[in-house]
Amino acid sequence: MSHPYRGGFAPVTEEITAFDLEVTGRLPAELNGRYLRNGPNPLSLDDPASSHLFLGEGMVHGVRLRDGRAEWYRNRWVRNAAVSRRLGEEPRSTLTHAGMDFAANTHVIGIAGRTLATVEAGALPYELGYELDTIGPCDFDGGLPGGFAAHTHLDPATGELHAMAYFYGWKHHQHIVLDDKGTVIQTRDVPIADAPMLHDFALTEKYVVIYDLPVTFSMDQAQRGAPIPYAWNPAHGSRVGLLSRATGEVRWVEVAPCWVFHTLNAYDDGDQVVVDLVRYPERFVDARLDLGGLPTLDRWRIDPVAGTVTETRLDDRAQEFPRMDERLTGRPYRYGYTAAARSLNDVLGPACTELEDLPDEAFDNTLIKQDLTAGTQQYRQFGRDAYVGEPVFVPSGDAEDDGYVLSFVNNPDRGAADLVVLSAQDFTGAPVATVHLPARVPLGFHGSWIAD
């Protein structure tokens, strides 16, 4: 398997602060806040941890917009104790879960005025300051029984933030609920066999939707020295659970074997539940990230009464990082946004070699707008060396697609990145604005628009 930190994922080596960024076009005046994105950025490619894409130290990149101006760009490593010492600084805290102290590299979210870098598998999130300085690990003032989660979902009606935590040392997953003040108000343990990985989940008005899929902790792989000792385990059944938000009871329904990293959205439809997600045929075969087939955008219709899941292919194009208008999280919706980055090949590796010979227009660095009602797609292409990242939707008006789609996009002519602002309603048109950053932003994982 080739080194994962190449191409669009090659790390940067410096922390930069820049003010009064150049803008092409006109930044919408209502965009007041920060666009932040997290991702793995190893301090050194000589470190053993840099051999796996999931283990590089987290670096958060941020652009602060206000009153039609791009006030600053910053990139900062998340400073766990090890990163702090290597940068010649004192560790912020000794707080850990089960002795795990990881420089969270997966997502960055805002909750109750706090900015958190998150990661899964039992580690705590790290709190960051407004200008991305590291404050320290966060257990929500003692409210977390263990670790937290990479992905969270906010209920737009209640203001509650939901998470599903897992840890190889547990015989359960843990459902965690925070109120709109950032206080843990509920935890529920859901018994699970074999310590499976759980990267994401789904939320509806009635349920927390839990994926119990055949990627499980492998002691055999751990003893062999696998960087991430989770592996495809066909002996572990594949099922999806509907955890009642009202009672805590779980109804499990079998599903065809597969792997899911990310949910687009989910909602209740009468007694059934609709879940839209990015599905892989397999993943982590022999504990490798680059084996297991290509991802597609699929829909599951779960019938808990009949005990069935009906699967429908929404789009067979390889794509990832699905996002939508989060005002409709857990509710019926129409539009979604995904990325079909050619540099996904850097991650998928040998499973993706058939993509090499496709023409530019067939597999470009492309953002996709999915119209799930019409069953159609719109494509916004950026070019083979653009390294387009996750699309984040920011609402402007009341209509579901009245807003903007923000993404970091590499500009190969400048050797640096742009923050591209697209109109969601004119998705294939010229960008509303392009913020020219002073440095390259490597491909990473997830980000958020955090309004002031």
GROMACS .gro file of C-alpha atoms in nm:
model
  452
    1MET     CA    1   0.000   0.000   0.000
    2SER     CA    2   0.145   0.340  -0.098
    3HIS     CA    3   0.203   0.613   0.158
    4PRO     CA    4  -0.127   0.789   0.232
    5TYR     CA    5   0.020   1.138   0.271
    6ARG     CA    6   0.083   1.214  -0.093
    7GLY     CA    7  -0.092   1.418  -0.360
    8GLY     CA    8  -0.370   1.623  -0.209
    9PHE     CA    9  -0.306   1.477   0.136
   10ALA     CA   10   0.060   1.585   0.156
   11PRO     CA   11   0.093   1.775   0.486
   12VAL     CA   12   0.200   2.135   0.534
   13THR     CA   13   0.491   2.211   0.765
   14GLU     CA   14   0.410   2.556   0.902
   15GLU     CA   15   0.143   2.735   1.098
   16ILE     CA   16   0.043   3.056   0.921
   17THR     CA   17  -0.154   3.364   1.017
   18ALA     CA   18  -0.263   3.601   0.741
   19PHE     CA   19  -0.494   3.904   0.748
   20ASP     CA   20  -0.709   4.089   0.494
   21LEU     CA   21  -0.722   3.814   0.237
   22GLU     CA   22  -0.771   3.888  -0.132
   23VAL     CA   23  -1.121   3.812  -0.259
   24THR     CA   24  -1.245   3.766  -0.614
   25GLY     CA   25  -1.616   3.839  -0.643
   26ARG     CA   26  -1.823   3.967  -0.352
   27LEU     CA   27  -1.851   3.790  -0.019
   28PRO     CA   28  -2.212   3.786   0.106
   29ALA     CA   29  -2.243   4.032   0.393
   30GLU     CA   30  -2.451   3.783   0.594
   31LEU     CA   31  -2.157   3.542   0.619
   32ASN     CA   32  -2.029   3.651   0.959
   33GLY     CA   33  -1.835   3.377   1.130
   34ARG     CA   34  -1.565   3.117   1.070
   35TYR     CA   35  -1.532   2.839   0.817
   36LEU     CA   36  -1.323   2.570   0.989
   37ARG     CA   37  -1.199   2.236   0.865
   38ASN     CA   38  -1.002   1.962   1.041
   39GLY     CA   39  -0.780   1.690   0.899
   40PRO     CA   40  -0.470   1.479   0.962
   41ASN     CA   41  -0.141   1.665   0.915
   42PRO     CA   42   0.157   1.469   1.053
   43LEU     CA   43   0.429   1.668   1.223
   44SER     CA   44   0.674   1.439   1.047
   45LEU     CA   45   0.639   1.178   0.775
   46ASP     CA   46   0.907   0.978   0.957
   47ASP     CA   47   0.665   0.907   1.243
   48PRO     CA   48   0.509   0.558   1.247
   49ALA     CA   49   0.167   0.722   1.291
   50SER     CA   50   0.199   0.883   0.947
   51SER     CA   51   0.169   0.540   0.785
   52HIS     CA   52  -0.211   0.558   0.823
   53LEU     CA   53  -0.437   0.840   0.710
   54PHE     CA   54  -0.644   0.824   1.030
   55LEU     CA   55  -0.348   0.874   1.265
   56GLY     CA   56  -0.188   1.202   1.156
   57GLU     CA   57  -0.202   1.483   1.409
   58GLY     CA   58  -0.505   1.704   1.361
   59MET     CA   59  -0.466   2.047   1.203
   60VAL     CA   60  -0.756   2.291   1.186
   61HIS     CA   61  -0.768   2.546   0.904
   62GLY     CA   62  -0.993   2.847   0.945
   63VAL     CA   63  -1.110   3.157   0.757
   64ARG     CA   64  -1.287   3.435   0.945
   65LEU     CA   65  -1.546   3.628   0.737
   66ARG     CA   66  -1.718   3.948   0.846
   67ASP     CA   67  -1.916   4.223   0.669
   68GLY     CA   68  -1.808   4.110   0.323
   69ARG     CA   69  -1.440   4.080   0.412
   70ALA     CA   70  -1.208   3.785   0.470
   71GLU     CA   71  -1.040   3.903   0.787
   72TRP     CA   72  -0.798   3.618   0.850
   73TYR     CA   73  -0.672   3.272   0.773
   74ARG     CA   74  -0.510   3.051   1.035
   75ASN     CA   75  -0.395   2.691   1.049
   76ARG     CA   76  -0.306   2.532   1.382
   77TRP     CA   77  -0.210   2.187   1.500
   78VAL     CA   78  -0.435   2.046   1.771
   79ARG     CA   79  -0.202   2.035   2.066
   80ASN     CA   80  -0.237   1.718   2.265
   81ALA     CA   81   0.043   1.655   2.513
   82ALA     CA   82   0.275   1.495   2.257
   83VAL     CA   83   0.230   1.772   1.998
   84SER     CA   84   0.275   2.038   2.266
   85ARG     CA   85   0.607   1.890   2.376
   86ARG     CA   86   0.733   1.853   2.020
   87LEU     CA   87   0.653   2.220   1.958
   88GLY     CA   88   0.838   2.319   2.273
   89GLU     CA   89   0.525   2.397   2.474
   90GLU     CA   90   0.385   2.273   2.802
   91PRO     CA   91   0.093   2.028   2.776
   92ARG     CA   92  -0.245   2.190   2.842
   93SER     CA   93  -0.385   1.911   3.060
   94THR     CA   94  -0.347   1.552   3.170
   95LEU     CA   95  -0.718   1.476   3.121
   96THR     CA   96  -0.773   1.160   2.914
   97HIS     CA   97  -1.012   0.869   2.873
   98ALA     CA   98  -0.843   0.531   2.934
   99GLY     CA   99  -0.504   0.698   2.895
  100MET     CA  100  -0.578   0.796   2.534
  101ASP     CA  101  -0.458   1.142   2.433
  102PHE     CA  102  -0.500   1.203   2.062
  103ALA     CA  103  -0.461   1.524   1.861
  104ALA     CA  104  -0.820   1.512   1.730
  105ASN     CA  105  -0.808   1.514   1.350
  106THR     CA  106  -1.155   1.432   1.216
  107HIS     CA  107  -1.409   1.712   1.261
  108VAL     CA  108  -1.444   2.056   1.414
  109ILE     CA  109  -1.779   2.175   1.548
  110GLY     CA  110  -1.931   2.457   1.749
  111ILE     CA  111  -2.148   2.392   2.055
  112ALA     CA  112  -2.267   2.648   2.310
  113GLY     CA  113  -1.993   2.896   2.224
  114ARG     CA  114  -1.717   2.634   2.233
  115THR     CA  115  -1.513   2.511   1.937
  116LEU     CA  116  -1.425   2.141   1.951
  117ALA     CA  117  -1.194   1.925   1.743
  118THR     CA  118  -1.336   1.573   1.751
  119VAL     CA  119  -1.223   1.217   1.688
  120GLU     CA  120  -1.363   0.871   1.751
  121ALA     CA  121  -1.260   0.542   1.915
  122GLY     CA  122  -1.254   0.652   2.277
  123ALA     CA  123  -1.049   0.971   2.285
  124LEU     CA  124  -1.173   1.304   2.419
  125PRO     CA  125  -1.238   1.603   2.195
  126TYR     CA  126  -1.008   1.903   2.219
  127GLU     CA  127  -1.142   2.252   2.281
  128LEU     CA  128  -1.000   2.535   2.070
  129GLY     CA  129  -1.013   2.909   2.115
  130TYR     CA  130  -1.174   3.144   1.865
  131GLU     CA  131  -0.840   3.190   1.687
  132LEU     CA  132  -0.773   2.814   1.691
  133ASP     CA  133  -0.532   2.805   1.982
  134THR     CA  134  -0.567   2.482   2.183
  135ILE     CA  135  -0.736   2.518   2.522
  136GLY     CA  136  -0.724   2.150   2.614
  137PRO     CA  137  -0.911   1.819   2.622
  138CYS     CA  138  -1.282   1.845   2.697
  139ASP     CA  139  -1.510   1.609   2.892
  140PHE     CA  140  -1.791   1.865   2.914
  141ASP     CA  141  -1.713   1.954   3.275
  142GLY     CA  142  -1.710   1.592   3.384
  143GLY     CA  143  -2.025   1.494   3.195
  144LEU     CA  144  -1.866   1.233   2.966
  145PRO     CA  145  -1.841   0.880   3.110
  146GLY     CA  146  -1.579   0.795   2.847
  147GLY     CA  147  -1.473   0.929   2.511
  148PHE     CA  148  -1.677   1.118   2.254
  149ALA     CA  149  -1.739   1.078   1.878
  150ALA     CA  150  -1.612   1.208   1.546
  151HIS     CA  151  -1.961   1.291   1.420
  152THR     CA  152  -2.249   1.458   1.598
  153HIS     CA  153  -2.598   1.551   1.482
  154LEU     CA  154  -2.791   1.850   1.612
  155ASP     CA  155  -3.168   1.830   1.644
  156PRO     CA  156  -3.283   2.166   1.499
  157ALA     CA  157  -3.607   2.160   1.700
  158THR     CA  158  -3.468   2.084   2.047
  159GLY     CA  159  -3.114   2.220   2.016
  160GLU     CA  160  -2.986   1.889   2.151
  161LEU     CA  161  -2.656   1.756   2.017
  162HIS     CA  162  -2.644   1.376   1.976
  163ALA     CA  163  -2.335   1.157   1.954
  164MET     CA  164  -2.255   0.785   1.944
  165ALA     CA  165  -1.928   0.693   2.114
  166TYR     CA  166  -1.742   0.364   2.089
  167PHE     CA  167  -1.422   0.219   2.236
  168TYR     CA  168  -1.252  -0.117   2.181
  169GLY     CA  169  -1.254  -0.182   2.556
  170TRP     CA  170  -1.633  -0.152   2.585
  171LYS     CA  171  -1.903  -0.412   2.525
  172HIS     CA  172  -2.140  -0.137   2.425
  173HIS     CA  173  -2.179   0.180   2.222
  174GLN     CA  174  -2.283   0.492   2.409
  175HIS     CA  175  -2.551   0.739   2.304
  176ILE     CA  176  -2.471   1.085   2.441
  177VAL     CA  177  -2.702   1.388   2.442
  178LEU     CA  178  -2.596   1.746   2.519
  179ASP     CA  179  -2.839   2.032   2.568
  180ASP     CA  180  -2.805   2.368   2.397
  181LYS     CA  181  -2.581   2.489   2.682
  182GLY     CA  182  -2.328   2.213   2.613
  183THR     CA  183  -2.416   2.006   2.920
  184VAL     CA  184  -2.441   1.627   2.901
  185ILE     CA  185  -2.802   1.553   2.993
  186GLN     CA  186  -2.826   1.186   2.898
  187THR     CA  187  -2.612   0.881   2.826
  188ARG     CA  188  -2.738   0.538   2.726
  189ASP     CA  189  -2.529   0.223   2.677
  190VAL     CA  190  -2.630   0.000   2.385
  191PRO     CA  191  -2.488  -0.356   2.415
  192ILE     CA  192  -2.279  -0.447   2.107
  193ALA     CA  193  -2.072  -0.758   2.041
  194ASP     CA  194  -1.719  -0.767   1.894
  195ALA     CA  195  -1.636  -0.395   1.948
  196PRO     CA  196  -1.728  -0.274   1.598
  197MET     CA  197  -1.617   0.059   1.456
  198LEU     CA  198  -1.889   0.326   1.437
  199HIS     CA  199  -1.780   0.636   1.250
  200ASP     CA  200  -2.120   0.800   1.204
  201PHE     CA  201  -2.487   0.741   1.275
  202ALA     CA  202  -2.818   0.903   1.180
  203LEU     CA  203  -3.085   1.099   1.365
  204THR     CA  204  -3.459   1.129   1.309
  205GLU     CA  205  -3.732   1.283   1.520
  206LYS     CA  206  -3.808   0.941   1.672
  207TYR     CA  207  -3.483   0.749   1.652
  208VAL     CA  208  -3.108   0.736   1.673
  209VAL     CA  209  -3.004   0.511   1.383
  210ILE     CA  210  -2.705   0.292   1.473
  211TYR     CA  211  -2.491   0.106   1.216
  212ASP     CA  212  -2.363  -0.230   1.345
  213LEU     CA  213  -2.150  -0.345   1.053
  214PRO     CA  214  -1.871  -0.602   1.007
  215VAL     CA  215  -1.565  -0.387   1.078
  216THR     CA  216  -1.458  -0.491   1.427
  217PHE     CA  217  -1.162  -0.464   1.661
  218SER     CA  218  -0.906  -0.734   1.576
  219MET     CA  219  -0.662  -0.852   1.841
  220ASP     CA  220  -0.487  -1.049   1.568
  221GLN     CA  221  -0.427  -0.731   1.368
  222ALA     CA  222  -0.320  -0.548   1.683
  223GLN     CA  223  -0.059  -0.815   1.755
  224ARG     CA  224   0.064  -0.786   1.397
  225GLY     CA  225   0.117  -0.415   1.452
  226ALA     CA  226  -0.164  -0.283   1.234
  227PRO     CA  227  -0.183   0.097   1.282
  228ILE     CA  228  -0.564   0.077   1.308
  229PRO     CA  229  -0.647  -0.273   1.438
  230TYR     CA  230  -0.999  -0.287   1.293
  231ALA     CA  231  -1.072  -0.531   1.013
  232TRP     CA  232  -1.352  -0.659   0.793
  233ASN     CA  233  -1.510  -0.944   0.987
  234PRO     CA  234  -1.764  -1.146   0.785
  235ALA     CA  235  -1.851  -1.346   1.095
  236HIS     CA  236  -2.001  -1.033   1.251
  237GLY     CA  237  -2.358  -0.983   1.137
  238SER     CA  238  -2.470  -0.666   0.957
  239ARG     CA  239  -2.764  -0.480   1.103
  240VAL     CA  240  -2.907  -0.136   1.166
  241GLY     CA  241  -3.059  -0.035   1.498
  242LEU     CA  242  -3.342   0.207   1.570
  243LEU     CA  243  -3.286   0.344   1.920
  244SER     CA  244  -3.606   0.508   2.042
  245ARG     CA  245  -3.529   0.858   2.165
  246ALA     CA  246  -3.833   0.834   2.392
  247THR     CA  247  -3.777   0.496   2.559
  248GLY     CA  248  -3.421   0.389   2.485
  249GLU     CA  249  -3.539   0.059   2.338
  250VAL     CA  250  -3.355  -0.066   2.028
  251ARG     CA  251  -3.511  -0.250   1.733
  252TRP     CA  252  -3.246  -0.426   1.522
  253VAL     CA  253  -3.300  -0.509   1.154
  254GLU     CA  254  -3.060  -0.709   0.937
  255VAL     CA  255  -2.903  -0.541   0.635
  256ALA     CA  256  -2.680  -0.669   0.356
  257PRO     CA  257  -2.309  -0.665   0.454
  258CYS     CA  258  -2.146  -0.331   0.378
  259TRP     CA  259  -1.959  -0.045   0.539
  260VAL     CA  260  -2.079   0.312   0.604
  261PHE     CA  261  -1.859   0.605   0.697
  262HIS     CA  262  -2.110   0.888   0.650
  263THR     CA  263  -2.478   0.972   0.665
  264LEU     CA  264  -2.634   1.235   0.441
  265ASN     CA  265  -2.962   1.257   0.637
  266ALA     CA  266  -3.248   1.046   0.773
  267TYR     CA  267  -3.614   1.097   0.855
  268ASP     CA  268  -3.928   0.919   0.971
  269ASP     CA  269  -4.184   0.827   0.705
  270GLY     CA  270  -4.485   0.695   0.892
  271ASP     CA  271  -4.375   0.378   1.069
  272GLN     CA  272  -4.070   0.349   0.845
  273VAL     CA  273  -3.734   0.526   0.851
  274VAL     CA  274  -3.547   0.658   0.546
  275VAL     CA  275  -3.167   0.683   0.569
  276ASP     CA  276  -2.950   0.828   0.292
  277LEU     CA  277  -2.583   0.736   0.320
  278VAL     CA  278  -2.256   0.663   0.144
  279ARG     CA  279  -2.218   0.285   0.122
  280TYR     CA  280  -1.909   0.071   0.056
  281PRO     CA  281  -1.938  -0.298  -0.040
  282GLU     CA  282  -1.658  -0.371   0.211
  283ARG     CA  283  -1.385  -0.177   0.391
  284PHE     CA  284  -1.083  -0.246   0.613
  285VAL     CA  285  -1.016  -0.576   0.439
  286ASP     CA  286  -0.706  -0.713   0.617
  287ALA     CA  287  -0.717  -0.391   0.823
  288ARG     CA  288  -0.635  -0.187   0.509
  289LEU     CA  289  -0.819   0.130   0.421
  290ASP     CA  290  -0.756   0.093   0.047
  291LEU     CA  291  -0.945  -0.232  -0.010
  292GLY     CA  292  -1.318  -0.291  -0.031
  293GLY     CA  293  -1.466  -0.130  -0.341
  294LEU     CA  294  -1.603   0.210  -0.438
  295PRO     CA  295  -1.857   0.417  -0.242
  296THR     CA  296  -2.203   0.498  -0.378
  297LEU     CA  297  -2.487   0.714  -0.254
  298ASP     CA  298  -2.767   0.484  -0.139
  299ARG     CA  299  -3.102   0.498   0.039
  300TRP     CA  300  -3.217   0.254   0.305
  301ARG     CA  301  -3.586   0.229   0.384
  302ILE     CA  302  -3.614   0.053   0.720
  303ASP     CA  303  -3.940  -0.115   0.813
  304PRO     CA  304  -3.910  -0.210   1.181
  305VAL     CA  305  -4.250  -0.383   1.180
  306ALA     CA  306  -4.163  -0.615   0.890
  307GLY     CA  307  -3.798  -0.631   0.999
  308THR     CA  308  -3.669  -0.541   0.653
  309VAL     CA  309  -3.437  -0.292   0.486
  310THR     CA  310  -3.497  -0.198   0.122
  311GLU     CA  311  -3.187  -0.059  -0.051
  312THR     CA  312  -3.201   0.183  -0.346
  313ARG     CA  313  -2.908   0.327  -0.540
  314LEU     CA  314  -2.937   0.707  -0.557
  315ASP     CA  315  -2.612   0.771  -0.746
  316ASP     CA  316  -2.349   0.517  -0.851
  317ARG     CA  317  -2.076   0.774  -0.898
  318ALA     CA  318  -1.793   0.741  -0.644
  319GLN     CA  319  -1.845   1.020  -0.390
  320GLU     CA  320  -1.804   1.100  -0.024
  321PHE     CA  321  -1.841   1.367   0.248
  322PRO     CA  322  -2.219   1.416   0.219
  323ARG     CA  323  -2.371   1.731   0.369
  324MET     CA  324  -2.710   1.902   0.362
  325ASP     CA  325  -2.906   2.193   0.508
  326GLU     CA  326  -2.876   2.101   0.874
  327ARG     CA  327  -3.192   2.294   0.958
  328LEU     CA  328  -3.358   1.978   0.822
  329THR     CA  329  -3.153   1.720   1.011
  330GLY     CA  330  -3.387   1.429   1.087
  331ARG     CA  331  -3.663   1.573   0.868
  332PRO     CA  332  -3.777   1.514   0.509
  333TYR     CA  333  -3.552   1.710   0.272
  334ARG     CA  334  -3.469   1.745  -0.095
  335TYR     CA  335  -3.108   1.851  -0.150
  336GLY     CA  336  -2.770   1.711  -0.056
  337TYR     CA  337  -2.410   1.794  -0.146
  338THR     CA  338  -2.117   1.557  -0.191
  339ALA     CA  339  -1.758   1.559  -0.317
  340ALA     CA  340  -1.625   1.335  -0.595
  341ALA     CA  341  -1.258   1.418  -0.556
  342ARG     CA  342  -1.011   1.249  -0.787
  343SER     CA  343  -0.774   1.246  -0.492
  344LEU     CA  344  -1.010   0.999  -0.329
  345ASN     CA  345  -0.791   0.761  -0.530
  346ASP     CA  346  -0.511   0.844  -0.285
  347VAL     CA  347  -0.719   0.679  -0.014
  348LEU     CA  348  -0.899   0.403  -0.201
  349GLY     CA  349  -0.578   0.287  -0.366
  350PRO     CA  350  -0.577  -0.039  -0.564
  351ALA     CA  351  -0.955  -0.067  -0.548
  352CYS     CA  352  -0.972   0.248  -0.754
  353THR     CA  353  -0.716   0.180  -1.028
  354GLU     CA  354  -0.986   0.153  -1.291
  355LEU     CA  355  -1.042   0.526  -1.249
  356GLU     CA  356  -0.699   0.617  -1.385
  357ASP     CA  357  -0.798   0.583  -1.749
  358LEU     CA  358  -1.122   0.775  -1.729
  359PRO     CA  359  -1.138   1.114  -1.905
  360ASP     CA  360  -1.133   1.436  -1.706
  361GLU     CA  361  -1.506   1.492  -1.737
  362ALA     CA  362  -1.579   1.142  -1.603
  363PHE     CA  363  -1.380   1.172  -1.282
  364ASP     CA  364  -1.279   1.523  -1.192
  365ASN     CA  365  -1.254   1.706  -0.862
  366THR     CA  366  -1.622   1.777  -0.850
  367LEU     CA  367  -1.886   1.897  -0.608
  368ILE     CA  368  -2.228   1.742  -0.663
  369LYS     CA  369  -2.569   1.884  -0.579
  370GLN     CA  370  -2.815   1.599  -0.536
  371ASP     CA  371  -3.183   1.666  -0.601
  372LEU     CA  372  -3.331   1.367  -0.422
  373THR     CA  373  -3.688   1.451  -0.524
  374ALA     CA  374  -3.615   1.474  -0.896
  375GLY     CA  375  -3.342   1.210  -0.887
  376THR     CA  376  -3.098   1.440  -1.069
  377GLN     CA  377  -2.752   1.582  -1.008
  378GLN     CA  378  -2.570   1.904  -1.087
  379TYR     CA  379  -2.190   1.903  -1.113
  380ARG     CA  380  -1.943   2.178  -1.034
  381GLN     CA  381  -1.603   2.071  -1.167
  382PHE     CA  382  -1.272   2.225  -1.061
  383GLY     CA  383  -1.002   2.031  -1.248
  384ARG     CA  384  -0.780   1.732  -1.183
  385ASP     CA  385  -0.536   1.904  -0.946
  386ALA     CA  386  -0.793   2.104  -0.751
  387TYR     CA  387  -0.820   1.873  -0.447
  388VAL     CA  388  -1.176   1.976  -0.370
  389GLY     CA  389  -1.288   1.922  -0.011
  390GLU     CA  390  -1.613   1.857   0.172
  391PRO     CA  391  -1.900   2.092   0.074
  392VAL     CA  392  -2.060   2.271   0.369
  393PHE     CA  393  -2.401   2.434   0.322
  394VAL     CA  394  -2.471   2.769   0.493
  395PRO     CA  395  -2.834   2.889   0.481
  396SER     CA  396  -2.924   3.241   0.380
  397GLY     CA  397  -3.303   3.237   0.330
  398ASP     CA  398  -3.596   3.017   0.421
  399ALA     CA  399  -3.589   2.788   0.117
  400GLU     CA  400  -3.392   2.467   0.160
  401ASP     CA  401  -3.132   2.552  -0.102
  402ASP     CA  402  -3.132   2.929  -0.044
  403GLY     CA  403  -2.777   2.964   0.076
  404TYR     CA  404  -2.414   2.899  -0.002
  405VAL     CA  405  -2.187   2.598  -0.040
  406LEU     CA  406  -1.837   2.649   0.098
  407SER     CA  407  -1.533   2.435   0.027
  408PHE     CA  408  -1.155   2.455   0.029
  409VAL     CA  409  -1.025   2.399  -0.325
  410ASN     CA  410  -0.659   2.377  -0.425
  411ASN     CA  411  -0.555   2.630  -0.688
  412PRO     CA  412  -0.271   2.462  -0.880
  413ASP     CA  413  -0.181   2.785  -1.063
  414ARG     CA  414  -0.105   2.955  -0.731
  415GLY     CA  415   0.015   2.649  -0.541
  416ALA     CA  416  -0.226   2.753  -0.267
  417ALA     CA  417  -0.587   2.700  -0.168
  418ASP     CA  418  -0.901   2.903  -0.219
  419LEU     CA  419  -1.215   2.913  -0.009
  420VAL     CA  420  -1.480   2.890  -0.279
  421VAL     CA  421  -1.830   3.023  -0.206
  422LEU     CA  422  -2.096   2.889  -0.443
  423SER     CA  423  -2.461   2.983  -0.467
  424ALA     CA  424  -2.657   2.666  -0.390
  425GLN     CA  425  -2.932   2.784  -0.627
  426ASP     CA  426  -2.685   2.858  -0.908
  427PHE     CA  427  -2.460   2.565  -0.838
  428THR     CA  428  -2.296   2.538  -1.179
  429GLY     CA  429  -2.249   2.913  -1.221
  430ALA     CA  430  -1.949   3.124  -1.135
  431PRO     CA  431  -1.859   3.133  -0.767
  432VAL     CA  432  -2.019   3.411  -0.566
  433ALA     CA  433  -1.677   3.473  -0.415
  434THR     CA  434  -1.334   3.313  -0.399
  435VAL     CA  435  -1.109   3.385  -0.100
  436HIS     CA  436  -0.744   3.342  -0.195
  437LEU     CA  437  -0.549   3.184   0.091
  438PRO     CA  438  -0.174   3.232   0.133
  439ALA     CA  439  -0.093   2.860   0.153
  440ARG     CA  440  -0.198   2.515   0.043
  441VAL     CA  441  -0.467   2.340   0.246
  442PRO     CA  442  -0.421   1.962   0.227
  443LEU     CA  443  -0.720   1.741   0.173
  444GLY     CA  444  -0.871   1.659   0.509
  445PHE     CA  445  -1.188   1.535   0.662
  446HIS     CA  446  -1.471   1.747   0.801
  447GLY     CA  447  -1.556   2.104   0.881
  448SER     CA  448  -1.824   2.348   0.988
  449TRP     CA  449  -1.951   2.696   0.936
  450ILE     CA  450  -1.967   2.845   1.286
  451ALA     CA  451  -2.160   3.170   1.276
  452ASP     CA  452  -2.071   3.445   1.521
   0.00000   0.00000   0.00000
